[in-house]
Amino acid sequence: MDLNEALTYVEPHLKKARFDHTIRVVETAVQLTGLHGGNQKKAELAGAFHDYAKYRPTEELKRWILKENLPKDLLSFHYELWHGPVGSILVEREYGITDAEIKFAIRYHTTGRDNMSQLEKMIFLADYIEPGRNFPGVDKVREVAQTNLNEACLMALQNTIPFLMSKNQRIYPDTFYAYNFFMKLHDHEQEERGNG
Ligand code: DGI
Ligand code: FE
Ligand code: FE
């Protein structure tokens, strides 16, 4: 499947603004792949499908989580966290995408997780910094993303976690696992530079 084919499958499932966001995520992920290395074809497909399940009714998302091999604890967190995991199931069932790297990049694009792959980082970060986003602090993350992928992911989490806390939202454990993973990489980098 190439990018154009993927986009023709995705488009009918998304609102116009969400489809435009999807295209910007693909473009940003491809750009990050050029800068930091990685498989461009996989970045295109993972980017194209990352929000595929975004507009499924919450009842349907819940049914998929119960039926498939996905963590049931998702159901005690905000339904916004369900579209990634369910999307990773639907792309295989509906379009035969079995590539584990692509499926993981879709699955973990909202929260991140421990030991994220290069592709997972690309999609997680592209979703956060695509040019349509205007979160406070996003420009700094965009700048750092040009030179240091891990540090940029860390900064995104350092923005998102306090933001969720300020909204009295529960924070999914994988979000903390991702934060600790990137913080550990940050500390190691500091030590290597002799600043630890
Ligand atoms: O689907 P998008 O809007 O492009 O972006 P997304 O999938 O990154 O995020 C969906 C929402 O999920 C966003 O408002 C941030 C939020 N989120 C991320 N991590 C957590 C979270 N919400 C909760 N409650 N807990 C989390 O750990
Ligand atoms: Fe999303
Ligand atoms: Fe998105």
PDB file of C-alpha atoms and ligand atoms in Angstrom:
ATOM      1  CA  MET A   1       0.000   0.000   0.000  1.00  0.00           C
ATOM      2  CA  ASP A   2       1.357   3.447  -0.842  1.00  0.00           C
ATOM      3  CA  LEU A   3       0.570   6.753   0.839  1.00  0.00           C
ATOM      4  CA  ASN A   4      -2.086   7.836  -1.659  1.00  0.00           C
ATOM      5  CA  GLU A   5      -3.949   4.573  -1.333  1.00  0.00           C
ATOM      6  CA  ALA A   6      -3.805   4.842   2.480  1.00  0.00           C
ATOM      7  CA  LEU A   7      -5.166   8.381   2.365  1.00  0.00           C
ATOM      8  CA  THR A   8      -8.115   7.357   0.171  1.00  0.00           C
ATOM      9  CA  TYR A   9      -9.039   4.780   2.844  1.00  0.00           C
ATOM     10  CA  VAL A  10      -8.618   7.209   5.727  1.00  0.00           C
ATOM     11  CA  GLU A  11     -10.321  10.301   4.305  1.00  0.00           C
ATOM     12  CA  PRO A  12     -13.974   9.105   4.472  1.00  0.00           C
ATOM     13  CA  HIS A  13     -13.497   8.276   8.175  1.00  0.00           C
ATOM     14  CA  LEU A  14     -12.326  11.724   9.249  1.00  0.00           C
ATOM     15  CA  LYS A  15     -13.690  15.248   9.362  1.00  0.00           C
ATOM     16  CA  LYS A  16     -11.998  17.698   7.008  1.00  0.00           C
ATOM     17  CA  ALA A  17      -9.883  19.368   9.720  1.00  0.00           C
ATOM     18  CA  ARG A  18      -8.775  15.989  11.074  1.00  0.00           C
ATOM     19  CA  PHE A  19      -7.832  14.788   7.598  1.00  0.00           C
ATOM     20  CA  ASP A  20      -5.785  17.958   7.052  1.00  0.00           C
ATOM     21  CA  HIS A  21      -4.083  17.296  10.424  1.00  0.00           C
ATOM     22  CA  THR A  22      -3.350  13.739   9.248  1.00  0.00           C
ATOM     23  CA  ILE A  23      -1.638  15.006   6.086  1.00  0.00           C
ATOM     24  CA  ARG A  24       0.473  17.420   8.141  1.00  0.00           C
ATOM     25  CA  VAL A  25       1.437  14.577  10.511  1.00  0.00           C
ATOM     26  CA  VAL A  26       2.580  12.515   7.502  1.00  0.00           C
ATOM     27  CA  GLU A  27       4.600  15.438   6.126  1.00  0.00           C
ATOM     28  CA  THR A  28       6.154  16.147   9.523  1.00  0.00           C
ATOM     29  CA  ALA A  29       6.961  12.466  10.137  1.00  0.00           C
ATOM     30  CA  VAL A  30       8.611  12.207   6.706  1.00  0.00           C
ATOM     31  CA  GLN A  31      10.646  15.324   7.423  1.00  0.00           C
ATOM     32  CA  LEU A  32      11.751  13.899  10.800  1.00  0.00           C
ATOM     33  CA  THR A  33      12.716  10.641   9.073  1.00  0.00           C
ATOM     34  CA  GLY A  34      14.898  12.637   6.689  1.00  0.00           C
ATOM     35  CA  LEU A  35      16.600  14.358   9.621  1.00  0.00           C
ATOM     36  CA  HIS A  36      16.983  11.457  12.029  1.00  0.00           C
ATOM     37  CA  GLY A  37      16.775   8.316   9.905  1.00  0.00           C
ATOM     38  CA  GLY A  38      14.045   5.735   9.715  1.00  0.00           C
ATOM     39  CA  ASN A  39      11.768   4.048   7.244  1.00  0.00           C
ATOM     40  CA  GLN A  40       9.903   6.700   5.247  1.00  0.00           C
ATOM     41  CA  LYS A  41       7.309   4.291   3.821  1.00  0.00           C
ATOM     42  CA  LYS A  42       6.373   3.111   7.312  1.00  0.00           C
ATOM     43  CA  ALA A  43       6.259   6.700   8.573  1.00  0.00           C
ATOM     44  CA  GLU A  44       3.826   7.541   5.763  1.00  0.00           C
ATOM     45  CA  LEU A  45       1.470   4.648   6.524  1.00  0.00           C
ATOM     46  CA  ALA A  46       1.608   5.051  10.303  1.00  0.00           C
ATOM     47  CA  GLY A  47       1.022   8.803   9.937  1.00  0.00           C
ATOM     48  CA  ALA A  48      -1.855   8.278   7.512  1.00  0.00           C
ATOM     49  CA  PHE A  49      -3.650   5.829   9.822  1.00  0.00           C
ATOM     50  CA  HIS A  50      -2.706   7.210  13.255  1.00  0.00           C
ATOM     51  CA  ASP A  51      -6.122   8.825  13.904  1.00  0.00           C
ATOM     52  CA  TYR A  52      -8.095   6.360  11.782  1.00  0.00           C
ATOM     53  CA  ALA A  53     -10.379   5.336  14.690  1.00  0.00           C
ATOM     54  CA  LYS A  54     -10.803   8.873  16.068  1.00  0.00           C
ATOM     55  CA  TYR A  55     -14.475   9.210  15.138  1.00  0.00           C
ATOM     56  CA  ARG A  56     -15.705   5.731  15.943  1.00  0.00           C
ATOM     57  CA  PRO A  57     -18.459   5.954  18.573  1.00  0.00           C
ATOM     58  CA  THR A  58     -17.068   5.446  22.080  1.00  0.00           C
ATOM     59  CA  GLU A  59     -19.322   2.400  22.508  1.00  0.00           C
ATOM     60  CA  GLU A  60     -17.705   0.802  19.467  1.00  0.00           C
ATOM     61  CA  LEU A  61     -14.197   1.636  20.704  1.00  0.00           C
ATOM     62  CA  LYS A  62     -15.084   0.061  24.034  1.00  0.00           C
ATOM     63  CA  ARG A  63     -16.342  -3.125  22.330  1.00  0.00           C
ATOM     64  CA  TRP A  64     -13.082  -3.474  20.392  1.00  0.00           C
ATOM     65  CA  ILE A  65     -11.021  -3.070  23.561  1.00  0.00           C
ATOM     66  CA  LEU A  66     -13.068  -5.756  25.294  1.00  0.00           C
ATOM     67  CA  LYS A  67     -12.966  -8.111  22.316  1.00  0.00           C
ATOM     68  CA  GLU A  68      -9.338  -7.757  21.214  1.00  0.00           C
ATOM     69  CA  ASN A  69      -6.068  -8.341  23.004  1.00  0.00           C
ATOM     70  CA  LEU A  70      -5.797  -4.765  24.338  1.00  0.00           C
ATOM     71  CA  PRO A  71      -5.317  -3.622  27.954  1.00  0.00           C
ATOM     72  CA  LYS A  72      -8.700  -3.436  29.674  1.00  0.00           C
ATOM     73  CA  ASP A  73      -7.436  -0.728  32.038  1.00  0.00           C
ATOM     74  CA  LEU A  74      -7.808   1.708  29.121  1.00  0.00           C
ATOM     75  CA  LEU A  75     -11.516   1.674  29.930  1.00  0.00           C
ATOM     76  CA  SER A  76     -10.950   3.421  33.255  1.00  0.00           C
ATOM     77  CA  PHE A  77      -9.186   6.291  31.456  1.00  0.00           C
ATOM     78  CA  HIS A  78     -10.455   9.005  29.120  1.00  0.00           C
ATOM     79  CA  TYR A  79     -11.993   7.733  25.865  1.00  0.00           C
ATOM     80  CA  GLU A  80      -9.543   9.992  23.986  1.00  0.00           C
ATOM     81  CA  LEU A  81      -6.938   7.317  24.757  1.00  0.00           C
ATOM     82  CA  TRP A  82      -8.857   4.569  22.973  1.00  0.00           C
ATOM     83  CA  HIS A  83      -8.535   5.566  19.301  1.00  0.00           C
ATOM     84  CA  GLY A  84      -4.840   4.671  18.992  1.00  0.00           C
ATOM     85  CA  PRO A  85      -5.051   1.118  20.373  1.00  0.00           C
ATOM     86  CA  VAL A  86      -8.288   0.421  18.474  1.00  0.00           C
ATOM     87  CA  GLY A  87      -6.890   1.976  15.281  1.00  0.00           C
ATOM     88  CA  SER A  88      -3.967  -0.451  15.424  1.00  0.00           C
ATOM     89  CA  ILE A  89      -6.456  -3.348  15.434  1.00  0.00           C
ATOM     90  CA  LEU A  90      -8.682  -1.922  12.685  1.00  0.00           C
ATOM     91  CA  VAL A  91      -5.869  -1.302  10.180  1.00  0.00           C
ATOM     92  CA  GLU A  92      -5.019  -4.983  10.272  1.00  0.00           C
ATOM     93  CA  ARG A  93      -8.602  -6.234  10.133  1.00  0.00           C
ATOM     94  CA  GLU A  94      -9.764  -3.789   7.460  1.00  0.00           C
ATOM     95  CA  TYR A  95      -6.625  -3.244   5.351  1.00  0.00           C
ATOM     96  CA  GLY A  96      -4.375  -6.190   6.181  1.00  0.00           C
ATOM     97  CA  ILE A  97      -1.634  -4.055   7.733  1.00  0.00           C
ATOM     98  CA  THR A  98       0.245  -6.587   9.846  1.00  0.00           C
ATOM     99  CA  ASP A  99       3.556  -4.727  10.223  1.00  0.00           C
ATOM    100  CA  ALA A 100       4.168  -4.668  13.990  1.00  0.00           C
ATOM    101  CA  GLU A 101       6.170  -1.420  13.886  1.00  0.00           C
ATOM    102  CA  ILE A 102       3.398   0.434  12.075  1.00  0.00           C
ATOM    103  CA  LYS A 103       0.754  -1.019  14.369  1.00  0.00           C
ATOM    104  CA  PHE A 104       2.720   0.003  17.479  1.00  0.00           C
ATOM    105  CA  ALA A 105       3.253   3.535  16.156  1.00  0.00           C
ATOM    106  CA  ILE A 106      -0.515   3.882  15.723  1.00  0.00           C
ATOM    107  CA  ARG A 107      -1.278   2.184  19.027  1.00  0.00           C
ATOM    108  CA  TYR A 108       0.991   4.346  21.187  1.00  0.00           C
ATOM    109  CA  HIS A 109       0.774   7.678  19.356  1.00  0.00           C
ATOM    110  CA  THR A 110      -1.262   9.392  22.113  1.00  0.00           C
ATOM    111  CA  THR A 111       0.545   8.205  25.238  1.00  0.00           C
ATOM    112  CA  GLY A 112       3.948   6.961  24.141  1.00  0.00           C
ATOM    113  CA  ARG A 113       5.381   4.098  26.210  1.00  0.00           C
ATOM    114  CA  ASP A 114       8.642   2.698  27.592  1.00  0.00           C
ATOM    115  CA  ASN A 115      11.328   1.807  25.013  1.00  0.00           C
ATOM    116  CA  MET A 116       9.625   3.461  22.052  1.00  0.00           C
ATOM    117  CA  SER A 117      10.953   2.564  18.594  1.00  0.00           C
ATOM    118  CA  GLN A 118      12.233   5.184  16.161  1.00  0.00           C
ATOM    119  CA  LEU A 119       8.947   5.010  14.236  1.00  0.00           C
ATOM    120  CA  GLU A 120       6.854   5.373  17.403  1.00  0.00           C
ATOM    121  CA  LYS A 121       8.851   8.483  18.340  1.00  0.00           C
ATOM    122  CA  MET A 122       8.373   9.944  14.847  1.00  0.00           C
ATOM    123  CA  ILE A 123       4.597   9.617  14.926  1.00  0.00           C
ATOM    124  CA  PHE A 124       4.257  10.673  18.576  1.00  0.00           C
ATOM    125  CA  LEU A 125       6.314  13.793  17.929  1.00  0.00           C
ATOM    126  CA  ALA A 126       4.884  14.590  14.473  1.00  0.00           C
ATOM    127  CA  ASP A 127       1.391  14.475  16.014  1.00  0.00           C
ATOM    128  CA  TYR A 128       2.523  17.005  18.626  1.00  0.00           C
ATOM    129  CA  ILE A 129       4.496  19.461  16.462  1.00  0.00           C
ATOM    130  CA  GLU A 130       2.724  19.381  13.068  1.00  0.00           C
ATOM    131  CA  PRO A 131       2.395  22.994  11.847  1.00  0.00           C
ATOM    132  CA  GLY A 132      -1.314  23.213  12.770  1.00  0.00           C
ATOM    133  CA  ARG A 133      -0.623  22.760  16.494  1.00  0.00           C
ATOM    134  CA  ASN A 134      -0.372  25.778  18.753  1.00  0.00           C
ATOM    135  CA  PHE A 135       0.125  24.392  22.251  1.00  0.00           C
ATOM    136  CA  PRO A 136       2.091  26.675  24.586  1.00  0.00           C
ATOM    137  CA  GLY A 137       5.774  25.823  24.157  1.00  0.00           C
ATOM    138  CA  VAL A 138       5.340  23.926  20.881  1.00  0.00           C
ATOM    139  CA  ASP A 139       7.753  26.205  18.971  1.00  0.00           C
ATOM    140  CA  LYS A 140      10.587  25.241  21.300  1.00  0.00           C
ATOM    141  CA  VAL A 141       9.744  21.547  20.821  1.00  0.00           C
ATOM    142  CA  ARG A 142       9.737  22.062  17.016  1.00  0.00           C
ATOM    143  CA  GLU A 143      13.169  23.636  17.230  1.00  0.00           C
ATOM    144  CA  VAL A 144      14.661  20.855  19.360  1.00  0.00           C
ATOM    145  CA  ALA A 145      13.025  18.215  17.116  1.00  0.00           C
ATOM    146  CA  GLN A 146      15.314  19.337  14.297  1.00  0.00           C
ATOM    147  CA  THR A 147      18.385  18.140  16.214  1.00  0.00           C
ATOM    148  CA  ASN A 148      17.331  15.830  19.048  1.00  0.00           C
ATOM    149  CA  LEU A 149      14.352  13.524  18.678  1.00  0.00           C
ATOM    150  CA  ASN A 150      14.493  12.087  22.210  1.00  0.00           C
ATOM    151  CA  GLU A 151      14.794  15.475  23.875  1.00  0.00           C
ATOM    152  CA  ALA A 152      11.859  16.790  21.826  1.00  0.00           C
ATOM    153  CA  CYS A 153       9.684  13.838  22.887  1.00  0.00           C
ATOM    154  CA  LEU A 154      10.668  14.507  26.498  1.00  0.00           C
ATOM    155  CA  MET A 155       9.675  18.161  26.163  1.00  0.00           C
ATOM    156  CA  ALA A 156       6.301  17.212  24.677  1.00  0.00           C
ATOM    157  CA  LEU A 157       5.621  14.974  27.700  1.00  0.00           C
ATOM    158  CA  GLN A 158       6.858  17.669  30.077  1.00  0.00           C
ATOM    159  CA  ASN A 159       4.199  19.937  28.579  1.00  0.00           C
ATOM    160  CA  THR A 160       1.399  17.367  28.341  1.00  0.00           C
ATOM    161  CA  ILE A 161       1.608  15.827  31.829  1.00  0.00           C
ATOM    162  CA  PRO A 162       1.205  19.103  33.791  1.00  0.00           C
ATOM    163  CA  PHE A 163      -1.459  20.191  31.286  1.00  0.00           C
ATOM    164  CA  LEU A 164      -3.494  17.042  32.000  1.00  0.00           C
ATOM    165  CA  MET A 165      -2.982  17.510  35.752  1.00  0.00           C
ATOM    166  CA  SER A 166      -4.196  21.109  35.531  1.00  0.00           C
ATOM    167  CA  LYS A 167      -7.377  19.753  33.904  1.00  0.00           C
ATOM    168  CA  ASN A 168      -7.816  17.172  36.682  1.00  0.00           C
ATOM    169  CA  GLN A 169      -7.374  14.353  34.149  1.00  0.00           C
ATOM    170  CA  ARG A 170      -6.115  10.895  35.051  1.00  0.00           C
ATOM    171  CA  ILE A 171      -2.794  10.096  33.416  1.00  0.00           C
ATOM    172  CA  TYR A 172      -2.387   6.737  31.747  1.00  0.00           C
ATOM    173  CA  PRO A 173       0.628   4.772  33.062  1.00  0.00           C
ATOM    174  CA  ASP A 174       2.202   4.510  29.577  1.00  0.00           C
ATOM    175  CA  THR A 175       2.416   8.317  29.515  1.00  0.00           C
ATOM    176  CA  PHE A 176       4.566   8.153  32.668  1.00  0.00           C
ATOM    177  CA  TYR A 177       6.552   5.212  31.291  1.00  0.00           C
ATOM    178  CA  ALA A 178       7.297   7.316  28.201  1.00  0.00           C
ATOM    179  CA  TYR A 179       8.322  10.281  30.355  1.00  0.00           C
ATOM    180  CA  ASN A 180      10.682   8.119  32.447  1.00  0.00           C
ATOM    181  CA  PHE A 181      12.131   6.500  29.306  1.00  0.00           C
ATOM    182  CA  PHE A 182      13.017   9.864  27.745  1.00  0.00           C
ATOM    183  CA  MET A 183      14.193  11.296  31.075  1.00  0.00           C
ATOM    184  CA  LYS A 184      16.598   8.339  31.407  1.00  0.00           C
ATOM    185  CA  LEU A 185      17.930   8.970  27.879  1.00  0.00           C
ATOM    186  CA  HIS A 186      18.286  12.648  28.790  1.00  0.00           C
ATOM    187  CA  ASP A 187      20.292  11.794  31.922  1.00  0.00           C
ATOM    188  CA  HIS A 188      22.565   9.436  29.993  1.00  0.00           C
ATOM    189  CA  GLU A 189      23.230  12.096  27.396  1.00  0.00           C
ATOM    190  CA  GLN A 190      24.116  14.589  30.128  1.00  0.00           C
ATOM    191  CA  GLU A 191      26.510  12.083  31.700  1.00  0.00           C
ATOM    192  CA  GLU A 192      28.210  11.441  28.358  1.00  0.00           C
ATOM    193  CA  ARG A 193      28.759  15.138  27.980  1.00  0.00           C
ATOM    194  CA  GLY A 194      30.269  15.243  31.425  1.00  0.00           C
ATOM    195  CA  ASN A 195      27.509  17.395  32.858  1.00  0.00           C
ATOM    196  CA  GLY A 196      25.941  14.659  34.962  1.00  0.00           C
TER     197      GLY A 196
HETATM  198  O1  DGI B   1      -5.756  12.548  18.271  1.00  0.00           O
HETATM  199  P1  DGI B   1      -5.081  13.896  18.346  1.00  0.00           P
HETATM  200  O2  DGI B   1      -6.009  14.985  18.780  1.00  0.00           O
HETATM  201  O3  DGI B   1      -4.359  14.262  17.087  1.00  0.00           O
HETATM  202  O4  DGI B   1      -3.936  13.819  19.454  1.00  0.00           O
HETATM  203  P2  DGI B   1      -3.596  12.702  20.548  1.00  0.00           P
HETATM  204  O5  DGI B   1      -3.994  11.357  20.064  1.00  0.00           O
HETATM  205  O6  DGI B   1      -2.162  12.882  20.909  1.00  0.00           O
HETATM  206  O7  DGI B   1      -4.325  13.152  21.854  1.00  0.00           O
HETATM  207  C1  DGI B   1      -5.636  12.996  22.208  1.00  0.00           C
HETATM  208  C2  DGI B   1      -5.800  13.592  23.606  1.00  0.00           C
HETATM  209  O8  DGI B   1      -5.308  12.710  24.602  1.00  0.00           O
HETATM  210  C3  DGI B   1      -5.085  14.917  23.841  1.00  0.00           C
HETATM  211  O9  DGI B   1      -6.045  15.867  24.287  1.00  0.00           O
HETATM  212  C4  DGI B   1      -4.101  14.661  24.961  1.00  0.00           C
HETATM  213  C5  DGI B   1      -4.709  13.495  25.635  1.00  0.00           C
HETATM  214  N1  DGI B   1      -3.795  12.630  26.424  1.00  0.00           N
HETATM  215  C6  DGI B   1      -2.528  12.242  26.168  1.00  0.00           C
HETATM  216  N2  DGI B   1      -2.042  11.463  27.153  1.00  0.00           N
HETATM  217  C7  DGI B   1      -3.041  11.341  28.066  1.00  0.00           C
HETATM  218  C8  DGI B   1      -4.157  12.072  27.599  1.00  0.00           C
HETATM  219  N3  DGI B   1      -5.331  12.172  28.279  1.00  0.00           N
HETATM  220  C9  DGI B   1      -5.412  11.533  29.464  1.00  0.00           C
HETATM  221  N4  DGI B   1      -6.554  11.626  30.143  1.00  0.00           N
HETATM  222  N5  DGI B   1      -4.383  10.806  29.981  1.00  0.00           N
HETATM  223  C10 DGI B   1      -3.172  10.667  29.327  1.00  0.00           C
HETATM  224  O10 DGI B   1      -2.269   9.981  29.814  1.00  0.00           O
HETATM  225 FE    FE B   2      -4.678  10.800  18.016  1.00  0.00          FE
HETATM  226 FE    FE B   3      -3.377  13.067  15.592  1.00  0.00          FE
END
